[in-house]
Coordinates of C-alpha atoms and ligand atoms in Angstrom, one line a residue:
M704 CA 108.2 -129.1 -49.7
R705 CA 105.5 -128.8 -52.3
K706 CA 102.1 -130.2 -51.3
R707 CA 101.1 -133.5 -52.9
I708 CA 98.0 -134.1 -55.0
L709 CA 96.4 -137.4 -55.9
T710 CA 93.6 -137.7 -58.4
G711 CA 92.8 -139.7 -61.5
D712 CA 90.3 -141.7 -63.5
R713 CA 89.0 -145.2 -64.0
P714 CA 89.9 -146.3 -67.5
T715 CA 86.3 -146.7 -68.7
G716 CA 86.4 -144.8 -72.0
K717 CA 87.5 -141.7 -73.9
L718 CA 87.5 -138.4 -72.1
H719 CA 85.1 -135.7 -73.2
L720 CA 84.6 -131.9 -73.0
G721 CA 82.9 -132.4 -69.6
H722 CA 86.0 -134.0 -68.2
Y723 CA 88.0 -131.2 -69.7
V724 CA 86.1 -128.4 -67.9
G725 CA 85.5 -130.5 -64.8
S726 CA 88.9 -131.9 -64.1
L727 CA 91.6 -131.8 -66.8
A728 CA 91.9 -128.1 -67.2
S729 CA 92.6 -127.7 -63.5
R730 CA 95.1 -130.6 -63.5
V731 CA 97.1 -128.9 -66.2
K732 CA 97.4 -125.9 -63.8
L733 CA 97.9 -127.9 -60.6
Q734 CA 100.9 -129.8 -62.1
D735 CA 102.9 -126.5 -62.0
E736 CA 102.2 -125.8 -58.4
Y737 CA 102.0 -129.1 -56.7
E738 CA 103.6 -132.5 -56.8
C739 CA 100.9 -134.3 -58.7
F740 CA 100.1 -138.0 -59.0
F741 CA 97.6 -139.0 -61.6
I742 CA 96.3 -142.5 -61.0
I743 CA 94.6 -144.7 -63.7
A744 CA 92.5 -146.8 -61.3
D745 CA 92.0 -150.0 -63.2
Y746 CA 91.4 -152.1 -60.1
H747 CA 88.5 -149.9 -59.3
T748 CA 86.7 -150.9 -62.6
L749 CA 86.6 -154.5 -61.3
T750 CA 84.2 -153.5 -58.6
T751 CA 81.4 -153.2 -61.1
A752 CA 82.9 -154.9 -64.3
P753 CA 84.9 -158.0 -63.4
E754 CA 83.9 -159.9 -66.6
K755 CA 86.8 -161.2 -68.6
E756 CA 85.9 -159.4 -71.8
K757 CA 85.8 -156.1 -69.9
V758 CA 89.0 -156.7 -68.1
R759 CA 90.7 -157.4 -71.4
R760 CA 89.7 -154.0 -72.7
L761 CA 91.5 -152.2 -69.9
S762 CA 94.9 -152.0 -71.5
S763 CA 93.7 -150.3 -74.6
L764 CA 91.4 -148.0 -72.6
T765 CA 94.4 -147.2 -70.4
R766 CA 96.4 -146.2 -73.5
E767 CA 93.6 -143.9 -74.7
L768 CA 93.4 -142.3 -71.3
V769 CA 97.1 -141.6 -71.2
L770 CA 96.8 -140.1 -74.7
D771 CA 93.9 -138.0 -73.5
Y772 CA 96.0 -136.7 -70.6
L773 CA 99.0 -135.9 -72.8
S774 CA 96.9 -134.3 -75.4
V775 CA 95.5 -131.7 -73.0
G776 CA 98.9 -130.8 -71.7
I777 CA 99.5 -133.0 -68.7
D778 CA 103.2 -133.3 -68.7
P779 CA 104.9 -136.5 -67.5
A780 CA 108.0 -134.4 -66.8
K781 CA 106.0 -132.5 -64.2
A782 CA 103.4 -135.0 -63.0
T783 CA 103.5 -138.7 -62.3
I784 CA 101.0 -140.8 -64.3
Y785 CA 100.7 -144.4 -63.1
L786 CA 98.6 -147.5 -63.3
Q787 CA 97.0 -148.7 -60.1
S788 CA 97.5 -152.4 -60.7
Q789 CA 101.2 -151.9 -61.2
V790 CA 101.6 -150.8 -57.6
P791 CA 100.8 -154.0 -55.6
E792 CA 101.6 -152.3 -52.3
V793 CA 98.2 -150.6 -52.5
C794 CA 96.5 -153.9 -52.0
E795 CA 98.3 -154.5 -48.8
L796 CA 97.5 -151.1 -47.5
S797 CA 93.8 -151.5 -48.6
L798 CA 93.7 -154.8 -46.7
I799 CA 95.0 -153.2 -43.5
F800 CA 92.6 -150.2 -43.9
G801 CA 89.7 -152.6 -44.4
M802 CA 90.1 -153.6 -40.7
L803 CA 89.6 -150.1 -39.6
V804 CA 86.2 -149.4 -41.2
G805 CA 82.8 -150.8 -40.2
I806 CA 80.5 -152.3 -42.8
S807 CA 77.7 -150.0 -41.8
R808 CA 79.9 -147.0 -42.4
L809 CA 80.6 -148.2 -46.0
Q810 CA 76.9 -148.9 -46.6
R811 CA 76.2 -145.3 -45.8
V812 CA 78.6 -143.9 -48.5
P813 CA 76.2 -142.1 -50.9
T814 CA 78.1 -142.8 -54.2
L815 CA 78.0 -146.5 -53.4
K816 CA 74.3 -146.4 -52.8
D817 CA 73.8 -144.6 -56.1
M818 CA 76.0 -147.1 -58.0
I819 CA 74.1 -150.0 -56.6
R820 CA 70.8 -148.4 -57.5
D821 CA 71.8 -147.2 -61.0
L822 CA 73.5 -150.4 -62.0
K823 CA 70.7 -152.5 -60.4
I824 CA 73.3 -154.5 -58.4
E825 CA 71.4 -157.0 -56.3
N826 CA 74.3 -158.5 -54.4
P827 CA 77.2 -155.9 -54.1
S828 CA 80.6 -157.6 -53.9
F829 CA 82.9 -157.3 -51.0
G830 CA 85.1 -155.4 -53.4
L831 CA 82.5 -152.9 -54.4
L832 CA 81.8 -152.1 -50.7
G833 CA 85.5 -151.7 -50.4
Y834 CA 85.7 -149.2 -53.2
P835 CA 86.3 -146.1 -51.0
V836 CA 88.8 -148.1 -48.8
L837 CA 90.9 -148.9 -51.9
Q838 CA 90.6 -145.2 -52.8
A839 CA 91.8 -144.3 -49.3
A840 CA 94.8 -146.6 -49.9
D841 CA 95.6 -144.9 -53.2
I842 CA 95.5 -141.5 -51.6
L843 CA 97.3 -142.3 -48.4
M844 CA 99.9 -144.5 -50.1
V845 CA 101.5 -141.4 -51.6
R846 CA 100.6 -139.4 -48.5
A847 CA 98.7 -136.8 -50.6
N848 CA 97.6 -133.6 -48.9
L849 CA 95.0 -132.6 -51.5
V850 CA 92.5 -134.6 -53.5
P851 CA 90.8 -132.8 -56.4
V852 CA 87.3 -134.4 -56.7
G853 CA 83.9 -133.7 -58.0
K854 CA 81.3 -132.8 -55.4
D855 CA 79.9 -136.4 -55.4
Q856 CA 83.3 -137.8 -54.3
V857 CA 83.8 -135.6 -51.2
S858 CA 82.4 -138.3 -49.0
H859 CA 85.2 -140.6 -50.2
V860 CA 87.9 -138.1 -49.0
E861 CA 86.0 -137.8 -45.7
L862 CA 86.2 -141.5 -45.3
T863 CA 89.9 -141.4 -46.1
R864 CA 90.4 -138.8 -43.4
E865 CA 88.6 -141.0 -40.9
I866 CA 90.8 -143.9 -41.8
A867 CA 94.0 -141.8 -41.5
R868 CA 92.8 -140.6 -38.1
K869 CA 92.0 -144.0 -36.9
F870 CA 95.3 -145.5 -38.1
N871 CA 97.3 -142.6 -36.5
K872 CA 95.4 -143.0 -33.2
L873 CA 95.9 -146.7 -33.0
Y874 CA 99.5 -147.0 -34.2
G875 CA 101.1 -143.6 -34.2
K876 CA 101.1 -140.8 -36.7
V877 CA 102.0 -142.0 -40.2
F878 CA 99.4 -140.3 -42.4
P879 CA 98.4 -136.7 -43.2
E880 CA 94.7 -136.0 -43.3
P881 CA 94.1 -135.1 -46.9
E882 CA 91.7 -132.3 -47.9
P883 CA 89.3 -132.4 -50.8
L884 CA 89.8 -129.8 -53.5
V885 CA 86.4 -129.2 -55.0
G886 CA 86.3 -127.4 -58.4
E887 CA 84.0 -124.4 -58.8
V888 CA 83.0 -125.1 -62.4
P889 CA 79.5 -126.2 -63.0
T890 CA 78.7 -129.5 -64.6
L891 CA 78.8 -129.3 -68.4
V892 CA 75.5 -130.2 -70.1
G893 CA 75.3 -132.8 -72.8
I894 CA 74.6 -132.0 -76.5
D895 CA 71.1 -133.3 -75.8
G896 CA 70.5 -130.6 -73.1
K897 CA 70.6 -133.2 -70.3
K898 CA 72.3 -131.8 -67.3
K899 CA 75.5 -133.8 -67.5
M900 CA 77.6 -134.7 -70.5
S901 CA 78.3 -138.4 -69.8
K902 CA 79.4 -141.5 -71.7
S903 CA 76.5 -143.5 -70.4
L904 CA 74.0 -141.0 -71.7
G905 CA 75.7 -140.9 -75.2
N906 CA 75.6 -137.1 -75.3
C907 CA 79.4 -136.4 -75.5
I908 CA 81.8 -134.6 -77.6
F909 CA 85.1 -136.4 -77.1
L910 CA 88.5 -134.8 -77.0
S911 CA 89.5 -137.3 -79.7
D912 CA 86.6 -136.6 -82.0
P913 CA 87.7 -135.5 -85.5
P914 CA 86.5 -132.1 -86.8
E915 CA 83.7 -133.6 -89.0
E916 CA 82.3 -135.5 -86.0
V917 CA 82.4 -132.3 -83.9
E918 CA 80.5 -130.5 -86.6
R919 CA 77.9 -133.3 -86.9
K920 CA 77.3 -133.4 -83.2
V921 CA 77.1 -129.6 -82.8
M922 CA 74.6 -129.4 -85.7
M923 CA 72.3 -131.8 -83.9
M924 CA 72.6 -130.0 -80.6
Y925 CA 69.6 -129.2 -78.5
T926 CA 68.9 -125.4 -78.3
D927 CA 65.9 -123.3 -77.2
P928 CA 62.8 -125.6 -77.5
A929 CA 60.5 -122.6 -77.3
R930 CA 61.9 -121.1 -80.5
I931 CA 60.5 -122.3 -83.8
H932 CA 61.5 -119.7 -86.4
P933 CA 64.9 -117.9 -86.6
T934 CA 63.0 -114.6 -86.3
D935 CA 61.5 -115.6 -82.9
P936 CA 63.3 -114.0 -79.9
G937 CA 65.3 -116.8 -78.3
H938 CA 66.6 -117.7 -74.8
V939 CA 70.3 -117.6 -74.2
E940 CA 70.4 -118.5 -70.5
G941 CA 70.4 -122.3 -70.0
N942 CA 70.7 -122.8 -73.8
P943 CA 73.3 -125.5 -74.3
V944 CA 74.6 -123.9 -77.5
F945 CA 75.4 -120.7 -75.6
I946 CA 76.8 -122.6 -72.6
Y947 CA 79.3 -124.2 -75.0
H948 CA 80.0 -120.8 -76.7
D949 CA 80.8 -119.4 -73.3
A950 CA 83.0 -122.3 -72.4
F951 CA 84.9 -122.9 -75.6
N952 CA 84.7 -119.9 -77.9
S953 CA 87.7 -117.6 -77.3
N954 CA 86.2 -114.8 -79.4
K955 CA 84.1 -113.2 -76.7
E956 CA 83.0 -110.4 -79.0
E957 CA 81.5 -112.9 -81.4
V958 CA 79.7 -114.6 -78.5
E959 CA 78.2 -111.4 -77.2
E960 CA 77.1 -110.4 -80.6
L961 CA 75.4 -113.8 -81.3
K962 CA 73.7 -113.7 -77.9
D963 CA 72.4 -110.2 -78.7
R964 CA 71.1 -111.2 -82.1
Y965 CA 69.6 -114.4 -80.7
R966 CA 67.6 -112.6 -78.1
K967 CA 66.3 -110.2 -80.8
G968 CA 65.5 -113.0 -83.2
T969 CA 68.0 -111.9 -85.9
V970 CA 70.2 -115.0 -86.1
G971 CA 69.2 -118.6 -86.8
D972 CA 70.3 -121.7 -84.9
V973 CA 72.3 -122.9 -87.9
E974 CA 74.7 -119.9 -87.9
V975 CA 75.1 -120.1 -84.1
K976 CA 75.9 -123.8 -84.4
R977 CA 78.3 -123.3 -87.4
K978 CA 80.2 -120.8 -85.4
L979 CA 80.2 -123.0 -82.3
A980 CA 81.5 -126.0 -84.3
R981 CA 84.3 -123.9 -85.6
A982 CA 85.1 -122.6 -82.1
I983 CA 85.2 -126.1 -80.6
N984 CA 87.4 -127.3 -83.4
D985 CA 89.8 -124.3 -82.8
F986 CA 89.8 -125.2 -79.1
L987 CA 90.5 -128.9 -79.9
S988 CA 93.1 -128.2 -82.6
P989 CA 96.2 -128.0 -80.3
I990 CA 94.8 -131.0 -78.4
R991 CA 94.6 -133.0 -81.6
K992 CA 98.1 -132.0 -82.6
R993 CA 99.6 -133.1 -79.3
R994 CA 97.7 -136.3 -79.5
E995 CA 99.0 -137.0 -82.9
A996 CA 102.6 -136.2 -81.9
F997 CA 102.4 -138.6 -79.0
S998 CA 100.6 -141.4 -80.8
G999 CA 103.3 -141.4 -83.4
K1000 CA 106.0 -142.2 -80.8
E1001 CA 106.4 -145.9 -80.5
G1002 CA 106.5 -147.2 -76.9
I1003 CA 105.9 -143.7 -75.3
I1004 CA 102.9 -144.8 -73.2
E1005 CA 104.7 -147.8 -71.8
E1006 CA 107.7 -145.6 -71.0
I1007 CA 105.5 -143.0 -69.2
L1008 CA 103.7 -145.6 -67.2
G1009 CA 106.9 -147.4 -66.5
E1010 CA 108.5 -144.2 -65.0
G1011 CA 105.3 -143.5 -63.1
R1012 CA 105.3 -146.9 -61.6
E1013 CA 108.9 -146.7 -60.5
K1014 CA 108.3 -143.3 -58.8
V1015 CA 105.1 -144.4 -57.1
R1016 CA 106.5 -147.7 -55.9
R1017 CA 109.4 -145.9 -54.2
E1018 CA 106.7 -144.0 -52.2
A1019 CA 104.6 -147.1 -51.7
V1020 CA 107.4 -149.2 -50.3
S1021 CA 108.4 -146.4 -48.0
T1022 CA 104.8 -145.8 -46.8
L1023 CA 104.2 -149.5 -46.3
S1024 CA 107.4 -150.0 -44.2
R1025 CA 106.4 -147.0 -42.0
V1026 CA 103.0 -148.6 -41.6
K1027 CA 104.3 -152.0 -40.6
K1028 CA 106.8 -150.5 -38.3
A1029 CA 104.2 -148.4 -36.6
M1030 CA 101.9 -151.4 -36.2
G1031 CA 104.7 -153.7 -35.1
L1032 CA 104.3 -156.1 -38.1
A1033 CA 107.3 -157.9 -39.4
L1034 CA 109.0 -155.9 -42.2
Ligands
ATP1663 P1 81.1 -140.5 -67.8 O1 80.1 -139.9 -66.8 O2 81.2 -139.8 -69.0 O3 80.9 -142.0 -68.0 P2 83.0 -141.1 -65.8 O4 81.9 -141.9 -65.2 O5 84.3 -141.7 -66.1 O6 82.5 -140.3 -67.1 P3 82.5 -139.4 -63.7 O7 82.7 -140.2 -62.5 O8 81.1 -139.1 -64.1 O9 83.3 -139.9 -64.9 O10 83.3 -138.0 -63.6 C1 84.6 -138.0 -63.2 C2 85.0 -136.5 -63.0 O11 85.0 -135.9 -64.3 C3 84.0 -135.8 -62.2 O12 84.3 -135.7 -60.8 C4 84.1 -134.4 -62.8 O13 85.2 -133.7 -62.2 C5 84.4 -134.7 -64.2 N1 83.3 -134.6 -65.1 C6 82.7 -135.7 -65.8 N2 81.7 -135.3 -66.6 C7 81.6 -134.0 -66.4 C8 80.7 -132.9 -66.9 N3 79.7 -133.2 -67.8 N4 80.9 -131.7 -66.5 C9 81.9 -131.4 -65.6 N5 82.7 -132.3 -65.1 C10 82.6 -133.5 -65.5
MG1664 MG1 79.8 -141.1 -64.9

């Protein structure tokens, strides 16, 4: 049997080039080799944004996210895309798991500490502390073997493994211990040169940006701050414009030539950026075409999520009945 994968996103906004290199590109490959479940974790957004106006935006954000997935080539015929809140069994499993983890263990999870600090949360909710417990329920509900995550989320998979072990020890073996699958690609810098392209920093090129927007953003990109005139020798290493050329320009010869001329001071930033904007637009062109094709199909998103839900719920009902049987709870 093929190994199972669970990974996904919270519906908090449009996906960008950083998401593409950091997770989407590998998902498109993984879907051919593994049985993939891609979760849209809407309940997880409530841990930090329970306000009504934010909750009401979730359904349109979810649609955009599914379109982002489809546009990069995630194929619902190969992978299962589903919405967390449409699988209520996950809440039961999360409740049971919550009894197997100590509060002090959760308080030590580094991502939670960061979140509480960054968002200046004075009194973290019970739900926020339970964030990684709910995630463990998502993962173990489908009995996933592998969990592709960024480096920062490895601690969540570790906690999931602890929960699986604890459950199996107390009640008998029901769950596999999933392994994290950490991508090797470095974090993509933002157009402002900050070390991470991120929505909250406002330094993103989105997969859904139109060509003119890409051009506008590229032309204002941060380059080599030490270089004043186009005739000054410039730095290529660590220069965001060249990092993007390496990542998105398929014409490697052009990239090498530009680097060479940049180092010698025989090409200006404007030419390097024009060529970059064209390269990114070429890269995005098939993505845009797919997006357009799918957005033209009335009801397609609902259909995909509906099928995903059916498929996951079959797994969920079966997992939960094994859980209850193992524990000796009434079925
Ligand atoms: P943003 O930071 O834009 O608000 P987000 O908060 O939804 O996005 P993160 O939790 O920061 O998303 O990242 C989710 C996953 O996406 C990460 O684990 C990583 O794999 C990938 N990712 C996001 N931004 C980048 C980036 N700039 N470079 C590489 N990978 C990224
Ligand atoms: Mg982020």
